[in-house]
Amino acid sequence: MFFKLNALSTVKMRLPLLPISMLILGNNKTLPLVETSTSPPVSSRHRLLKLIAHLIPRYERCSCSECEVVSGIFGNAFWHENISPTVHQWLNKESSTRLPMAAFPHLRKICNSGFIVDSNGSNSYLIHPQRMALPTLYISGGRPLLVTPQTSFLAHKYMKLHQPGFRHERVVVEGFGHSDLLIGEESCEKVFPHILSHIRSANGDEQQGRNVHINVAEGKKVFSDSEADQYQYEEGFGIITWFSPFVVLLLAFLLVSQLARLFL
C-alpha cells in the first residue's frame, strides 16, 4: 500500500541502475540464478548483469553466489542471523533458481512514488478506499533492510481513517528486517502469534457485529491504538553515513555504463 524505503534503497531506486539492468537483459527478462550441468548456457548479457549485481553495495554480504545476485539487484530481504542454514539453502538452491525481472520497472515506480501505483505510474488504487472493507494487520521489522516501519504506520493510519468499522492493528517486531518476519527461525514464536491473535479477534468482531475502532455517537475509542504508532526508527545507514553508499552507487553506475558500452 505504502512504500517508504531506507536510505540505501532510496538511492538505488533513484539512480538509473534498474533501467540499465533491463537494457542489459534484452528480451529475456528472466535471470537464471542456479547453474548446473544440465541447465541451458547462460547468455553473456545475463553473466554481465550478475557480475554487476555482485558490485552493488548492500547491508550484508553472503558467500552464496545466488544470494549475492538477488541482494545486489533487489536488496537484502532478510538478516542472515534470523534464517536457518536449511532455509537459506532451500531459498537459493531450490526455491528461487530464476529471478523474473519483467515487473521490476513497475516496482521502481511504486517505490519512487511512495505508494502503490499502476504500471503507468497513476494513482489508481488508494483513491478507492471503499474497496478495502476488511480487517487488516500490519507487521514491520524493527531492524529495517528495505522499507522502514513508516510503511506499515501509514497503511495502518489510512485504513483506520477510511474503514473505521473494522479492526486494524499494527505490530513492529524487533530484530527482524523484511521477509525474515515470515521465514525466520523464531517467526513461529515472535511473529505468527500476532497473526493468529488478529484472525481470532477479527472473527470475533464479525460474529458480534461490533465496531472495533470509533464509537461515532460518543466519540470514544473502543480499542486503544497500537503503541507501535509511536515507534521511532532510523532510516538506512543514517545521516552520518548517507554519502558513503551514495558515492559508491554513483561509481557503480559509471562502471555499469562503461561495461554496457563494451558488451552491448
C-alpha positions as a printed NumPy array, in Angstrom:
array([[  0.   ,   0.   ,   0.   ],
       [  2.732,   2.444,   1.053],
       [  6.46 ,   2.052,   0.443],
       [  8.879,   4.124,   2.497],
       [ 12.399,   2.974,   1.685],
       [ 15.505,   3.321,   3.806],
       [ 18.413,   5.477,   2.629],
       [ 20.314,   2.854,   0.632],
       [ 17.214,   1.533,  -1.14 ],
       [ 16.105,   5.074,  -1.957],
       [ 19.427,   5.896,  -3.601],
       [ 19.38 ,   2.66 ,  -5.595],
       [ 15.86 ,   3.338,  -6.846],
       [ 16.585,   6.953,  -7.777],
       [ 19.672,   6.083,  -9.801],
       [ 19.053,   4.515, -13.247],
       [ 20.511,   1.182, -12.163],
       [ 17.305,  -0.712, -12.883],
       [ 16.694,   0.76 , -16.367],
       [ 20.283,  -0.104, -17.272],
       [ 19.779,  -3.618, -15.908],
       [ 16.678,  -4.074, -18.066],
       [ 18.637,  -2.834, -21.081],
       [ 21.373,  -5.362, -20.396],
       [ 18.84 ,  -8.192, -20.074],
       [ 17.414,  -7.55 , -23.518],
       [ 14.323,  -9.562, -24.476],
       [ 14.834, -12.302, -21.9  ],
       [ 13.807, -10.689, -18.608],
       [ 14.322, -13.832, -16.501],
       [ 17.73 , -14.075, -14.871],
       [ 18.945, -17.641, -14.189],
       [ 20.49 , -17.912, -10.727],
       [ 21.416, -21.575, -10.326],
       [ 23.721, -23.045, -12.964],
       [ 24.002, -26.821, -13.322],
       [ 25.489, -29.184, -15.868],
       [ 22.026, -29.783, -17.332],
       [ 20.817, -26.164, -17.386],
       [ 20.907, -24.119, -20.615],
       [ 24.016, -21.991, -21.197],
       [ 23.852, -18.568, -19.556],
       [ 23.979, -15.705, -22.045],
       [ 26.697, -13.059, -21.936],
       [ 24.037, -10.475, -21.058],
       [ 22.948, -12.436, -18.007],
       [ 26.539, -13.019, -16.918],
       [ 27.256,  -9.302, -17.178],
       [ 24.246,  -8.399, -15.04 ],
       [ 25.177, -10.981, -12.404],
       [ 28.697,  -9.565, -12.315],
       [ 27.354,  -6.051, -11.801],
       [ 24.963,  -7.281,  -9.093],
       [ 27.938,  -8.513,  -7.058],
       [ 29.371,  -4.972,  -7.065],
       [ 26.29 ,  -3.193,  -5.707],
       [ 26.529,  -2.111,  -2.018],
       [ 24.234,  -3.814,   0.492],
       [ 23.829,  -4.323,   4.229],
       [ 25.091,  -7.896,   4.379],
       [ 27.391,  -9.946,   2.174],
       [ 26.998, -13.68 ,   1.646],
       [ 29.281, -16.444,   0.419],
       [ 26.398, -17.857,  -1.655],
       [ 26.573, -16.514,  -5.219],
       [ 22.821, -16.766,  -5.806],
       [ 22.087, -14.852,  -2.608],
       [ 24.584, -12.16 ,  -3.632],
       [ 22.943, -11.672,  -7.027],
       [ 19.442, -11.334,  -5.568],
       [ 20.517,  -8.948,  -2.795],
       [ 22.523,  -6.892,  -5.287],
       [ 19.537,  -6.418,  -7.567],
       [ 16.658,  -6.39 ,  -5.094],
       [ 18.407,  -5.576,  -1.83 ],
       [ 18.838,  -7.697,   1.302],
       [ 15.453,  -9.214,   2.068],
       [ 16.402, -10.662,   5.463],
       [ 19.039, -10.645,   8.167],
       [ 21.044, -13.836,   7.792],
       [ 21.227, -14.394,  11.532],
       [ 17.436, -14.851,  11.559],
       [ 17.426, -17.527,   8.843],
       [ 18.409, -21.136,   9.429],
       [ 21.061, -22.67 ,   7.114],
       [ 18.438, -25.116,   5.854],
       [ 16.039, -22.354,   4.813],
       [ 18.893, -20.359,   3.267],
       [ 19.958, -23.378,   1.217],
       [ 16.382, -24.037,   0.107],
       [ 15.787, -20.417,  -0.885],
       [ 18.881, -20.114,  -3.04 ],
       [ 19.305, -23.603,  -4.464],
       [ 15.749, -24.928,  -4.788],
       [ 13.009, -22.31 ,  -4.421],
       [ 14.386, -19.35 ,  -6.368],
       [ 16.501, -20.768,  -9.17 ],
       [ 15.442, -17.966, -11.531],
       [ 14.704, -14.284, -10.953],
       [ 11.867, -12.876, -13.128],
       [ 12.584,  -9.165, -13.592],
       [  9.856,  -8.031, -16.009],
       [  7.873,  -6.434, -13.162],
       [ 10.838,  -4.548, -11.671],
       [ 10.219,  -1.296, -13.629],
       [  6.694,  -1.224, -12.173],
       [  8.099,  -1.892,  -8.703],
       [ 10.518,   1.005,  -9.176],
       [  7.615,   3.35 ,  -9.967],
       [  5.847,   2.228,  -6.796],
       [  8.927,   2.699,  -4.621],
       [  9.734,   6.125,  -6.051],
       [  6.107,   7.222,  -5.635],
       [  5.968,   6.044,  -2.032],
       [  2.639,   4.275,  -2.52 ],
       [  1.097,   1.722,  -4.839],
       [  0.503,   2.924,  -8.414],
       [ -0.416,   1.18 , -11.651],
       [  2.075,   0.289, -14.375],
       [  1.708,   3.785, -15.845],
       [  2.543,   5.404, -12.51 ],
       [ -1.011,   6.607, -11.885],
       [ -2.741,   6.551,  -8.504],
       [ -5.469,   4.05 ,  -9.409],
       [ -5.844,   2.197,  -6.112],
       [ -5.66 ,   4.367,  -3.   ],
       [ -8.338,   6.653,  -4.423],
       [-10.842,   3.816,  -3.884],
       [-10.713,   3.061,  -0.132],
       [-14.286,   1.76 ,  -0.267],
       [-12.957,  -1.361,  -1.967],
       [-10.949,  -2.306,   1.12 ],
       [-13.724,  -3.067,   3.58 ],
       [-11.927,  -5.673,   5.683],
       [ -9.871,  -6.01 ,   8.877],
       [ -6.107,  -5.645,   8.486],
       [ -2.91 ,  -6.393,  10.378],
       [  0.396,  -4.703,   9.54 ],
       [  3.698,  -6.164,  10.698],
       [  7.041,  -4.406,  10.273],
       [ 10.535,  -5.389,  11.251],
       [ 12.191,  -3.13 ,  13.804],
       [ 15.565,  -3.536,  12.077],
       [ 14.678,  -2.418,   8.529],
       [ 16.54 ,  -3.602,   5.44 ],
       [ 14.363,  -2.381,   2.569],
       [ 11.334,  -0.476,   3.841],
       [ 11.049,   1.389,   7.132],
       [  8.335,   0.86 ,   9.779],
       [  6.739,   4.051,   8.478],
       [  5.409,   1.87 ,   5.644],
       [  3.08 ,  -0.035,   7.95 ],
       [  2.376,   3.084,  10.02 ],
       [  0.928,   4.915,   7.01 ],
       [ -1.093,   1.908,   5.854],
       [ -2.492,   1.422,   9.355],
       [ -3.413,   5.1  ,   9.582],
       [ -5.021,   5.029,   6.123],
       [ -7.252,   2.074,   6.942],
       [ -8.295,   3.456,  10.332],
       [ -9.315,   6.663,   8.589],
       [-11.209,   5.133,   5.669],
       [-12.509,   1.874,   7.176],
       [-13.109,   2.611,  10.891],
       [-15.722,  -0.127,  11.165],
       [-13.085,  -2.865,  11.009],
       [-10.245,  -3.895,  13.278],
       [ -6.868,  -2.55 ,  12.137],
       [ -3.743,  -3.43 ,  14.096],
       [ -0.039,  -2.827,  13.702],
       [  2.976,  -4.522,  15.218],
       [  6.7  ,  -3.758,  14.971],
       [  8.805,  -6.822,  15.788],
       [ 12.3  ,  -6.014,  16.988],
       [ 15.278,  -7.74 ,  15.396],
       [ 13.595,  -8.562,  12.085],
       [ 14.103,  -6.962,   8.69 ],
       [ 11.743,  -7.923,   5.869],
       [ 10.978, -11.456,   4.673],
       [ 12.594, -12.952,   7.775],
       [  9.389, -11.915,   9.537],
       [  7.741, -14.924,   7.886],
       [ 10.616, -17.329,   7.224],
       [ 12.813, -16.604,  10.234],
       [ 13.827, -19.328,  12.658],
       [ 11.925, -17.628,  15.501],
       [  8.973, -16.345,  13.452],
       [  6.71 , -19.016,  14.911],
       [  7.285, -17.545,  18.382],
       [  7.663, -13.818,  17.71 ],
       [  5.536, -13.122,  14.616],
       [  2.888, -15.769,  13.967],
       [  1.156, -15.312,  17.358],
       [  0.285, -11.74 ,  16.301],
       [ -1.274, -13.079,  13.09 ],
       [ -3.295, -15.745,  14.884],
       [ -4.441, -13.279,  17.53 ],
       [ -5.616, -10.829,  14.885],
       [ -7.528, -13.525,  12.983],
       [ -9.3  , -14.644,  16.15 ],
       [-10.136, -11.083,  17.166],
       [-11.356, -10.143,  13.688],
       [-13.556, -13.244,  13.537],
       [-14.969, -12.418,  16.959],
       [-15.714,  -8.851,  15.887],
       [-17.53 , -10.113,  12.797],
       [-19.619, -12.581,  14.772],
       [-20.606,  -9.952,  17.333],
       [-21.152,  -7.307,  14.657],
       [-19.425,  -4.586,  16.641],
       [-17.491,  -1.515,  15.547],
       [-13.936,  -2.03 ,  16.772],
       [-12.481,   1.445,  16.478],
       [-14.594,   4.518,  16.984],
       [-17.955,   4.874,  18.639],
       [-19.25 ,   7.709,  16.464],
       [-22.068,   8.646,  18.825],
       [-19.808,   9.129,  21.842],
       [-16.534,   9.829,  20.036],
       [-14.625,   7.358,  22.204],
       [-12.18 ,   4.692,  21.212],
       [-13.392,   1.197,  21.888],
       [ -9.932,  -0.311,  21.387],
       [ -6.784,   1.691,  22.065],
       [ -4.417,   2.386,  19.191],
       [ -1.293,   0.296,  18.971],
       [  1.712,   1.695,  20.812],
       [  3.688,   0.88 ,  17.672],
       [  2.246,   4.064,  16.134],
       [  4.845,   5.96 ,  18.143],
       [  7.68 ,   3.726,  17.026],
       [ 10.915,   5.579,  16.315],
       [ 13.338,   4.325,  13.728],
       [ 16.456,   5.296,  11.833],
       [ 16.394,   5.012,   8.074],
       [ 19.082,   3.088,   6.254],
       [ 22.643,   3.997,   7.095],
       [ 21.586,   7.127,   8.961],
       [ 22.542,  10.733,   8.224],
       [ 26.204,  10.321,   9.151],
       [ 26.942,   7.671,   6.543],
       [ 24.409,   8.795,   3.929],
       [ 27.071,   9.938,   1.458],
       [ 29.1  ,   6.749,   1.594],
       [ 26.541,   4.491,  -0.142],
       [ 25.608,   7.33 ,  -2.479],
       [ 29.192,   7.755,  -3.705],
       [ 29.707,   4.008,  -4.057],
       [ 26.483,   3.637,  -6.016],
       [ 27.417,   6.545,  -8.258],
       [ 30.722,   4.859,  -9.038],
       [ 28.893,   1.598,  -9.668],
       [ 26.577,   3.385, -12.089],
       [ 29.546,   4.787, -14.014],
       [ 31.086,   1.319, -14.147],
       [ 27.834,  -0.159, -15.437],
       [ 27.662,   2.463, -18.166],
       [ 31.155,   1.627, -19.35 ],
       [ 30.546,  -2.125, -19.26 ],
       [ 27.311,  -1.696, -21.191],
       [ 29.178,   0.126, -23.937],
       [ 31.73 ,  -2.671, -24.178],
       [ 29.353,  -5.629, -24.21 ],
       [ 26.243,  -4.257, -25.969]])
